[in-house]
């Protein structure tokens, strides 16, 4: 499978395992899992044939480890807009985390802090490089440093998804260090 195909399958899976399972007639369980067999049949039935070997490669090689395969089931590791409980335990965050965004959002972020927007949680990166990549999806990247230690002190909770993305419900403006 070439890079392009890998990306296409990853996008198709993201769409249906995070946002719109109903579109291909699948249902996610409470934890966001679906049987691999059911998923593959649904993909085929909707004109997007993927075999088990392709699926395993996407899970293994996806640069961001977007998916987890366990006991014949698959789910997205994070990024859902549909209601799922990933079953992640609260965890003490590192002192500083990062958020990649772009300039046109900064005024609103200064006012309201970081909101989850369409997702369940605000996504934070463990390092600046990752945050730059995330921000670049929206334009010229701007990296915000987040005072996670102080947030934790104030009782705000963090979780870490299986692929190392840090998740929290809201980042108040006081915890954000703006560049410049
Ligand atoms: C911005 C990708 C205005 C926020 C990435 C972001 C990540 C505000 C956008 C993962 C705001 C939401 C998540 C406020 C936040 N006013 N704008 N108060 N608060 N924003 O895509 O963090 O490819 O939902 O800065 O790599 O960009 O999906 O979040 O720009 O890991 O696997 O609103 O998605 O991974 O955008 O990205 P998103 P994100 P995947």
XYZ file of N, CA, C and O and ligand atoms in Angstrom:
760
model
N 0.849 -1.191 0.000
C 0.000 0.000 0.000
C 0.892 1.251 0.000
O 1.760 1.381 0.853
N 0.684 2.155 -0.934
C 1.529 3.354 -0.963
C 1.001 4.418 0.017
O -0.087 4.293 0.567
N 1.824 5.441 0.172
C 1.517 6.530 1.115
C 0.126 7.124 0.904
O -0.612 7.378 1.849
N -0.170 7.314 -0.375
C -1.424 7.989 -0.706
C -2.637 7.155 -0.285
O -3.601 7.665 0.277
N -2.526 5.855 -0.546
C -3.602 4.924 -0.180
C -3.730 4.862 1.351
O -4.813 4.881 1.915
N -2.558 4.814 2.007
C -2.532 4.777 3.472
C -3.300 5.984 4.031
O -4.117 5.870 4.949
N -3.047 7.125 3.446
C -3.673 8.359 3.896
C -5.190 8.333 3.645
O -5.988 8.757 4.485
N -5.541 7.782 2.475
C -6.957 7.727 2.119
C -7.732 6.817 3.088
O -8.815 7.165 3.564
N -7.130 5.664 3.379
C -7.791 4.730 4.298
C -7.880 5.371 5.688
O -8.910 5.304 6.358
N -6.802 6.031 6.106
C -6.786 6.675 7.414
C -7.890 7.744 7.502
O -8.599 7.847 8.511
N -8.054 8.509 6.456
C -9.106 9.549 6.445
C -10.499 8.934 6.511
O -11.370 9.412 7.240
N -10.673 7.869 5.732
C -11.977 7.194 5.712
C -12.303 6.651 7.103
O -13.411 6.814 7.618
N -11.295 6.035 7.730
C -11.514 5.481 9.073
C -11.775 6.596 10.082
O -12.668 6.492 10.927
N -11.006 7.676 10.011
C -11.210 8.800 10.941
C -12.643 9.311 10.834
O -13.319 9.522 11.843
N -13.081 9.495 9.611
C -14.427 10.038 9.422
C -15.471 9.158 10.103
O -16.361 9.665 10.791
N -15.332 7.831 9.929
C -16.389 6.942 10.407
C -16.196 6.461 11.843
O -17.163 6.125 12.510
N -14.967 6.464 12.324
C -14.746 6.034 13.717
C -14.772 7.210 14.696
O -14.850 7.017 15.905
N -14.727 8.439 14.160
C -14.773 9.598 15.056
C -16.057 10.402 14.926
O -16.520 10.988 15.902
N -16.515 10.520 13.698
C -17.543 11.538 13.461
C -18.873 11.007 12.952
O -19.915 11.522 13.326
N -18.834 10.037 12.067
C -20.065 9.728 11.344
C -20.225 8.230 11.076
O -20.329 7.812 9.915
N -20.252 7.414 12.141
C -20.358 5.961 11.933
C -21.635 5.586 11.180
O -21.635 4.660 10.366
N -22.698 6.350 11.447
C -23.978 6.042 10.814
C -23.931 6.087 9.296
O -24.684 5.392 8.617
N -23.028 6.878 8.756
C -22.941 7.019 7.300
C -22.673 5.676 6.612
O -23.130 5.440 5.501
N -21.904 4.804 7.278
C -21.683 3.472 6.691
C -22.427 2.409 7.503
O -22.115 1.216 7.429
N -23.376 2.848 8.305
C -24.255 1.903 8.990
C -23.613 1.133 10.129
O -24.056 0.042 10.472
N -22.566 1.693 10.738
C -22.000 1.004 11.899
C -22.359 1.765 13.176
O -22.692 2.956 13.141
N -22.266 1.053 14.306
C -22.528 1.656 15.605
C -21.291 1.429 16.454
O -20.765 0.325 16.496
N -20.830 2.453 17.124
C -19.694 2.301 18.032
C -20.229 1.945 19.406
O -21.295 2.424 19.799
N -19.490 1.133 20.157
C -19.937 0.870 21.527
C -19.543 2.067 22.398
O -18.974 3.055 21.923
N -19.847 1.957 23.699
C -19.644 3.107 24.594
C -18.194 3.590 24.583
O -17.923 4.770 24.768
N -17.263 2.652 24.365
C -15.850 3.020 24.359
C -15.341 3.419 22.979
O -14.150 3.656 22.804
N -16.236 3.449 22.002
C -15.826 3.862 20.659
C -15.361 2.710 19.770
O -14.885 2.936 18.666
N -15.528 1.469 20.251
C -15.021 0.301 19.505
C -16.066 -0.244 18.536
O -17.267 -0.153 18.794
N -15.554 -0.850 17.465
C -16.423 -1.597 16.551
C -15.648 -2.852 16.128
O -14.416 -2.819 16.030
N -16.363 -3.951 15.901
C -15.725 -5.176 15.427
C -15.067 -4.930 14.078
O -15.685 -4.346 13.186
N -13.855 -5.438 13.936
C -13.141 -5.275 12.671
C -13.945 -5.878 11.514
O -14.074 -5.264 10.450
N -14.502 -7.064 11.748
C -15.293 -7.737 10.694
C -16.458 -6.862 10.237
O -16.730 -6.733 9.048
N -17.130 -6.284 11.215
C -18.293 -5.440 10.918
C -17.843 -4.208 10.129
O -18.457 -3.811 9.132
N -16.742 -3.629 10.578
C -16.231 -2.439 9.895
C -15.856 -2.752 8.449
O -16.212 -2.008 7.527
N -15.127 -3.855 8.261
C -14.679 -4.190 6.894
C -15.866 -4.450 5.980
O -15.875 -4.011 4.824
N -16.875 -5.136 6.514
C -18.076 -5.399 5.712
C -18.776 -4.085 5.355
O -19.223 -3.885 4.222
N -18.831 -3.180 6.335
C -19.492 -1.894 6.094
C -18.715 -1.068 5.066
O -19.307 -0.409 4.209
N -17.390 -1.103 5.155
C -16.566 -0.363 4.179
C -16.859 -0.897 2.781
O -17.122 -0.127 1.848
N -16.822 -2.228 2.630
C -17.050 -2.847 1.324
C -18.436 -2.477 0.798
O -18.600 -2.113 -0.369
N -19.422 -2.541 1.694
C -20.799 -2.265 1.284
C -20.971 -0.807 0.844
O -21.924 -0.468 0.151
N -20.041 0.060 1.264
C -20.149 1.460 0.876
C -19.086 1.857 -0.127
O -18.662 3.018 -0.196
N -18.635 0.865 -0.877
C -17.762 1.137 -2.023
C -16.345 1.522 -1.654
O -15.638 2.133 -2.447
N -15.906 1.158 -0.445
C -14.527 1.468 -0.047
C -13.908 0.199 0.513
O -13.867 -0.015 1.721
N -13.465 -0.677 -0.385
C -12.964 -1.986 0.041
C -11.609 -1.860 0.728
O -10.682 -1.263 0.205
N -11.537 -2.390 1.940
C -10.292 -2.430 2.714
C -10.186 -3.860 3.213
O -11.190 -4.423 3.660
N -9.003 -4.476 3.142
C -8.914 -5.820 3.735
C -8.213 -5.748 5.093
O -7.690 -4.697 5.501
N -8.224 -6.878 5.785
C -7.709 -6.894 7.162
C -6.232 -6.494 7.204
O -5.788 -5.803 8.129
N -5.479 -6.904 6.174
C -4.049 -6.588 6.152
C -3.843 -5.075 6.004
O -2.995 -4.476 6.681
N -4.642 -4.445 5.132
C -4.569 -2.981 4.968
C -4.857 -2.283 6.279
O -4.189 -1.332 6.676
N -5.878 -2.794 6.948
C -6.297 -2.176 8.198
C -5.166 -2.243 9.228
O -4.842 -1.255 9.888
N -4.551 -3.408 9.319
C -3.446 -3.558 10.278
C -2.300 -2.621 9.939
O -1.671 -2.054 10.822
N -2.036 -2.466 8.648
C -0.955 -1.555 8.256
C -1.291 -0.113 8.608
O -0.430 0.642 9.061
N -2.520 0.266 8.397
C -2.892 1.648 8.728
C -2.742 1.883 10.236
O -2.214 2.908 10.665
N -3.173 0.912 11.008
C -3.056 1.058 12.463
C -1.585 1.131 12.880
O -1.190 1.971 13.680
N -0.775 0.264 12.291
C 0.635 0.180 12.691
C 1.441 1.356 12.162
O 2.336 1.855 12.845
N 1.132 1.820 10.950
C 2.033 2.767 10.295
C 1.537 4.197 10.322
O 2.273 5.106 9.972
N 0.304 4.363 10.712
C -0.211 5.721 10.756
C 0.695 6.571 11.625
O 0.975 6.228 12.769
N 1.172 7.668 11.053
C 2.190 8.469 11.745
C 1.715 8.963 13.101
O 2.501 9.160 14.009
N 0.417 9.146 13.237
C -0.058 9.695 14.513
C -0.725 8.661 15.401
O -1.341 9.013 16.397
N -0.601 7.406 15.046
C -1.247 6.340 15.836
C -2.692 6.734 16.166
O -3.100 6.786 17.327
N -3.424 7.011 15.119
C -4.799 7.470 15.315
C -5.736 6.370 15.789
O -6.789 6.647 16.331
N -5.358 5.092 15.527
C -6.286 3.986 15.797
C -5.664 2.932 16.698
O -4.453 2.757 16.711
N -6.514 2.229 17.430
C -6.058 1.104 18.254
C -6.838 -0.141 17.832
O -8.042 -0.076 17.591
N -6.134 -1.258 17.735
C -6.739 -2.561 17.427
C -6.567 -3.432 18.645
O -5.452 -3.557 19.155
N -7.653 -4.003 19.126
C -7.553 -4.870 20.298
C -8.664 -5.904 20.271
O -9.818 -5.554 20.090
N -8.268 -7.174 20.441
C -9.243 -8.263 20.521
C -10.290 -8.201 19.409
O -11.489 -8.291 19.667
N -9.809 -8.029 18.197
C -10.723 -8.062 17.053
C -11.587 -6.827 16.883
O -12.496 -6.805 16.060
N -11.265 -5.795 17.678
C -12.028 -4.551 17.547
C -11.083 -3.388 17.264
O -9.887 -3.460 17.539
N -11.651 -2.329 16.735
C -10.837 -1.149 16.408
C -11.550 0.108 16.902
O -12.783 0.150 16.966
N -10.758 1.125 17.285
C -11.360 2.427 17.584
C -10.351 3.533 17.260
O -9.157 3.280 17.094
N -10.849 4.748 17.188
C -9.973 5.913 17.068
C -9.462 6.255 18.464
O -10.210 6.161 19.440
N -8.207 6.643 18.576
C -7.624 6.938 19.887
C -8.100 8.260 20.477
O -8.070 8.449 21.679
N -8.476 9.199 19.636
C -8.980 10.491 20.113
C -9.612 11.235 18.949
O -9.655 10.731 17.844
N -10.088 12.427 19.213
C -10.576 13.295 18.140
C -12.046 13.131 17.809
O -12.523 13.701 16.835
N -12.775 12.378 18.641
C -14.188 12.136 18.334
C -15.048 13.386 18.440
O -14.818 14.241 19.291
N -16.074 13.427 17.600
C -17.161 14.372 17.839
C -18.401 13.618 18.310
O -19.275 14.211 18.922
N -18.501 12.316 18.027
C -19.618 11.533 18.586
C -19.293 11.221 20.042
O -18.126 11.230 20.453
N -20.337 10.961 20.801
C -20.188 10.712 22.231
C -19.480 9.365 22.456
O -19.999 8.334 22.065
N -18.306 9.367 23.039
C -17.672 8.109 23.445
C -16.953 8.346 24.762
O -16.567 9.472 25.073
N -16.795 7.281 25.511
C -16.024 7.346 26.740
C -14.777 6.511 26.519
O -14.835 5.290 26.480
N -13.648 7.189 26.368
C -12.409 6.472 26.044
C -11.861 5.713 27.252
O -10.932 4.926 27.120
N -12.438 5.940 28.417
C -12.005 5.216 29.606
C -10.602 5.585 30.060
O -9.920 4.772 30.675
N -10.182 6.811 29.779
C -8.831 7.231 30.169
C -8.865 7.798 31.583
O -9.747 8.581 31.922
N -7.903 7.399 32.386
C -7.841 7.885 33.761
C -7.184 9.264 33.796
O -6.265 9.521 33.026
N -7.627 10.110 34.712
C -6.931 11.400 34.877
C -5.456 11.158 35.230
O -5.134 10.191 35.932
N -4.618 12.032 34.722
C -3.171 11.845 34.872
C -2.541 13.215 35.100
O -2.973 14.199 34.499
N -1.505 13.260 35.958
C -0.806 14.535 36.155
C -0.070 14.915 34.878
O 0.714 14.114 34.363
N -0.289 16.115 34.419
C 0.367 16.522 33.169
C 1.800 16.976 33.426
O 2.163 17.285 34.558
N 2.614 17.072 32.366
C 3.910 17.742 32.504
C 3.656 19.218 32.825
O 2.535 19.710 32.635
N 4.667 19.908 33.307
C 4.484 21.299 33.733
C 3.967 22.179 32.601
O 3.123 23.044 32.813
N 4.468 21.945 31.413
C 4.084 22.781 30.270
C 3.625 21.890 29.117
O 4.255 20.871 28.836
N 2.526 22.275 28.498
C 2.066 21.611 27.279
C 1.938 22.683 26.191
O 2.085 23.877 26.479
N 1.664 22.269 24.980
C 1.634 23.215 23.867
C 0.365 23.057 23.058
O -0.203 21.966 22.981
N -0.058 24.150 22.455
C -1.222 24.096 21.569
C -0.881 24.860 20.295
O -0.504 26.030 20.352
N -1.041 24.183 19.173
C -0.774 24.827 17.887
C -2.061 25.380 17.311
O -3.051 24.671 17.182
N -2.036 26.671 16.978
C -3.214 27.282 16.372
C -2.728 28.277 15.335
O -1.581 28.187 14.874
N -3.592 29.214 14.950
C -3.161 30.207 13.975
C -3.690 31.590 14.348
O -4.622 31.697 15.160
N -3.080 32.613 13.802
C -3.291 33.991 14.229
C -4.733 34.450 14.311
O -5.103 35.147 15.255
N -5.556 34.027 13.348
C -6.912 34.591 13.317
C -7.764 34.152 14.505
O -8.805 34.746 14.764
N -7.316 33.119 15.248
C -8.100 32.678 16.408
C -7.666 33.347 17.712
O -8.303 33.180 18.749
N -6.549 34.105 17.645
C -5.937 34.541 18.912
C -6.806 35.493 19.732
O -6.850 35.377 20.960
N -7.503 36.408 19.070
C -8.326 37.355 19.844
C -9.365 36.598 20.658
O -9.553 36.853 21.850
N -10.018 35.634 19.998
C -11.048 34.859 20.698
C -10.427 34.019 21.806
O -10.991 33.898 22.901
N -9.261 33.465 21.549
C -8.609 32.616 22.563
C -8.197 33.461 23.773
O -8.320 33.033 24.918
N -7.747 34.698 23.523
C -7.394 35.597 24.642
C -8.608 35.856 25.533
O -8.495 35.962 26.742
N -9.747 35.972 24.903
C -11.008 36.221 25.634
C -11.500 34.994 26.375
O -11.865 35.055 27.536
N -11.583 33.884 25.644
C -12.347 32.722 26.127
C -11.473 31.555 26.558
O -11.990 30.543 27.010
N -10.167 31.668 26.348
C -9.325 30.500 26.539
C -9.511 29.533 25.378
O -10.142 29.887 24.375
N -8.983 28.321 25.540
C -9.114 27.306 24.486
C -10.343 26.465 24.755
O -10.508 25.921 25.846
N -11.190 26.381 23.751
C -12.416 25.579 23.869
C -12.275 24.339 22.983
O -11.534 24.347 22.008
N -13.023 23.289 23.305
C -12.899 22.054 22.516
C -13.484 22.169 21.105
O -13.239 21.310 20.269
N -14.225 23.251 20.846
C -14.899 23.442 19.564
C -15.725 22.183 19.253
O -16.482 21.776 20.098
N -15.559 21.564 18.097
C -16.431 20.430 17.770
C -16.047 19.147 18.514
O -16.825 18.215 18.590
N -14.830 19.102 19.040
C -14.374 17.851 19.664
C -14.799 17.792 21.129
O -15.370 18.730 21.663
N -14.446 16.674 21.793
C -14.819 16.536 23.209
C -13.920 17.304 24.129
O -14.305 17.678 25.227
N -12.652 17.430 23.716
C -11.658 18.028 24.588
C -10.767 18.957 23.779
O -10.660 18.821 22.565
N -10.090 19.830 24.493
C -9.003 20.592 23.880
C -7.823 19.637 23.747
O -7.520 18.878 24.679
N -7.189 19.642 22.587
C -6.038 18.759 22.334
C -4.744 19.538 22.541
O -4.567 20.600 21.944
N -3.871 19.000 23.371
C -2.600 19.662 23.654
C -1.451 18.727 23.294
O -1.567 17.502 23.442
N -0.367 19.311 22.841
C 0.784 18.516 22.394
C 1.863 18.515 23.461
O 2.057 19.513 24.147
N 2.606 17.408 23.573
C 3.671 17.343 24.568
C 4.908 18.148 24.176
O 5.744 18.434 25.023
N 5.035 18.512 22.919
C 6.214 19.280 22.505
C 5.840 20.325 21.453
O 4.803 20.241 20.803
N 6.716 21.284 21.326
C 6.510 22.423 20.433
C 6.420 21.996 18.959
O 5.606 22.520 18.203
N 7.267 21.040 18.580
C 7.311 20.604 17.166
C 5.948 20.061 16.740
O 5.456 20.356 15.654
N 5.353 19.236 17.602
C 4.043 18.670 17.268
C 3.015 19.794 17.161
O 2.186 19.813 16.244
N 3.098 20.753 18.083
C 2.136 21.860 18.070
C 2.269 22.682 16.790
O 1.269 23.154 16.236
N 3.475 22.837 16.293
C 3.679 23.570 15.037
C 2.968 22.838 13.901
O 2.268 23.439 13.086
N 3.105 21.510 13.888
C 2.432 20.715 12.838
C 0.911 20.853 12.931
O 0.232 21.020 11.927
N 0.400 20.797 14.155
C -1.058 20.908 14.330
C -1.538 22.286 13.851
O -2.516 22.397 13.111
N -0.820 23.338 14.250
C -1.201 24.700 13.878
C -1.114 24.934 12.372
O -1.921 25.683 11.798
N -0.165 24.283 11.733
C 0.048 24.478 10.284
C -1.144 24.035 9.453
O -1.272 24.419 8.297
N -2.000 23.182 10.029
C -3.192 22.748 9.288
C -4.140 23.916 9.024
O -5.020 23.827 8.193
N -4.001 24.994 9.793
C -4.968 26.086 9.693
C -4.379 27.368 9.111
O -5.084 28.357 8.978
N -3.085 27.378 8.864
C -2.440 28.584 8.343
C -1.051 28.680 8.931
O -0.453 27.669 9.284
N -0.553 29.925 9.064
C 0.765 30.108 9.668
C 0.635 29.723 11.146
O -0.205 30.268 11.856
N 1.452 28.763 11.600
C 1.243 28.264 12.960
C 1.670 29.251 14.052
O 2.648 29.963 13.902
N 0.892 29.276 15.119
C 1.250 30.010 16.332
C 1.204 29.000 17.467
O 0.222 28.266 17.600
N 2.271 28.939 18.259
C 2.307 27.968 19.348
C 2.045 28.662 20.684
O 2.717 29.637 21.034
N 1.052 28.158 21.403
C 0.750 28.668 22.739
C 1.323 27.689 23.758
O 1.138 26.477 23.619
N 2.025 28.209 24.764
C 2.495 27.345 25.843
C 1.436 27.380 26.943
O 0.862 28.427 27.244
N 1.149 26.221 27.493
C 0.067 26.097 28.472
C 0.643 25.745 29.834
O 1.400 24.766 29.957
N 0.290 26.511 30.829
C 0.768 26.265 32.193
C -0.069 25.136 32.820
O -0.971 25.379 33.629
N 0.286 23.909 32.408
C -0.511 22.750 32.833
C -0.354 22.505 34.333
O -1.298 22.072 35.005
N 0.831 22.797 34.860
C 1.062 22.592 36.296
C 0.074 23.435 37.105
O -0.555 22.945 38.048
N -0.081 24.683 36.691
C -0.987 25.560 37.438
C -2.444 25.130 37.264
O -3.240 25.180 38.206
N -2.780 24.689 36.082
C -4.144 24.193 35.872
C -4.415 23.003 36.798
O -5.471 22.915 37.422
N -3.448 22.080 36.864
C -3.623 20.895 37.709
C -3.764 21.304 39.175
O -4.612 20.774 39.905
N -2.943 22.292 39.569
C -3.042 22.818 40.938
C -4.441 23.329 41.250
O -4.928 23.214 42.373
N -5.056 23.908 40.241
C -6.401 24.472 40.408
C -7.487 23.406 40.290
O -8.670 23.725 40.259
N -7.072 22.153 40.134
C -8.046 21.064 40.102
C -8.556 20.714 38.707
O -9.459 19.884 38.573
N -8.001 21.322 37.675
C -8.436 20.974 36.312
C -7.754 19.663 35.907
O -6.599 19.437 36.225
N -8.516 18.825 35.233
C -8.014 17.476 34.986
C -7.548 17.253 33.558
O -8.065 17.825 32.615
N -6.566 16.374 33.462
C -5.978 16.014 32.177
C -6.038 14.515 31.979
O -5.988 13.759 32.943
N -6.110 14.132 30.721
C -5.966 12.731 30.348
C -5.007 12.677 29.181
O -4.815 13.679 28.488
N -4.428 11.496 28.965
C -3.539 11.344 27.805
C -4.050 10.206 26.951
O -4.271 9.102 27.456
N -4.259 10.489 25.670
C -4.772 9.434 24.790
C -3.641 8.467 24.452
O -2.471 8.737 24.722
N -4.013 7.345 23.840
C -3.013 6.301 23.573
C -1.895 6.774 22.668
O -0.847 6.161 22.610
N -2.149 7.832 21.920
C -1.083 8.310 21.032
C -0.378 9.555 21.568
O 0.276 10.273 20.828
N -0.507 9.790 22.871
C 0.316 10.834 23.481
C -0.240 12.238 23.411
O 0.413 13.189 23.823
N -1.475 12.389 22.876
C -2.112 13.710 22.875
C -2.706 13.934 24.259
O -3.355 13.052 24.821
N -2.496 15.120 24.827
C -3.084 15.446 26.133
C -4.442 16.106 25.929
O -4.592 16.949 25.042
N -5.399 15.683 26.738
C -6.778 16.141 26.575
C -7.243 16.811 27.863
O -6.965 16.325 28.959
N -7.934 17.938 27.716
C -8.537 18.589 28.873
C -9.771 19.348 28.387
O -9.875 19.674 27.205
N -10.700 19.590 29.292
C -11.987 20.141 28.871
C -11.937 21.568 28.351
O -12.632 21.920 27.396
N -11.107 22.395 28.983
C -11.060 23.818 28.638
C -9.757 24.363 29.189
O -9.351 23.974 30.288
N -9.111 25.235 28.462
C -7.903 25.879 28.988
C -8.228 27.345 29.222
O -8.434 28.109 28.270
N -8.304 27.767 30.493
C -8.632 29.169 30.771
C -7.524 30.089 30.258
O -6.359 29.687 30.180
N -7.931 31.301 29.924
C -6.961 32.249 29.355
C -5.767 32.481 30.285
O -4.642 32.666 29.812
N -5.997 32.421 31.603
C -4.881 32.689 32.531
C -3.770 31.643 32.454
O -2.661 31.869 32.915
N -4.082 30.488 31.878
C -3.071 29.426 31.794
C -2.302 29.455 30.466
O -1.451 28.611 30.224
N -2.623 30.443 29.625
C -2.021 30.464 28.284
C -0.915 31.514 28.206
O -1.124 32.671 28.572
N 0.256 31.089 27.764
C 1.342 32.032 27.512
C 1.405 32.298 26.015
O 1.697 31.397 25.237
N 1.049 33.521 25.660
C 1.027 33.890 24.240
C 2.421 34.313 23.784
O 3.160 34.917 24.568
N 2.780 34.006 22.552
C 4.125 34.381 22.089
C 4.228 35.882 21.876
O 3.218 36.552 21.633
N 5.412 36.384 21.917
C 5.712 37.770 21.524
C 5.406 38.812 22.544
O 4.553 38.817 23.337
C -9.183 26.766 17.831
C -5.509 16.687 14.578
C -11.495 30.417 18.509
C -8.028 25.842 18.083
C -4.368 17.474 15.189
C -8.028 25.055 16.777
C -4.648 17.414 16.664
C -10.454 28.481 19.105
C -9.484 25.012 16.372
C -6.137 17.231 16.751
C -10.818 28.685 20.455
C -10.123 23.676 16.638
C -6.818 18.467 17.288
C -11.562 29.838 20.774
C -9.733 26.857 20.329
N -11.872 30.669 19.775
N -10.789 29.345 18.136
N -11.949 30.112 22.028
N -10.361 27.650 21.181
N -9.762 27.340 19.065
O -9.135 20.535 14.752
O -6.229 21.279 18.283
O -5.390 14.748 12.235
O -10.783 20.752 16.670
O -6.829 26.544 18.308
O -3.129 16.971 14.817
O -6.397 21.975 15.823
O -7.472 14.767 13.583
O -8.395 21.081 17.123
O -7.269 25.692 15.794
O -3.999 16.390 17.332
O -5.689 13.068 14.042
O -10.142 25.991 17.157
O -6.574 17.000 15.414
O -5.286 15.333 14.589
O -9.616 22.757 15.701
O -6.498 19.589 16.478
P -9.548 21.204 16.006
P -6.807 21.070 16.940
P -5.996 14.412 13.528
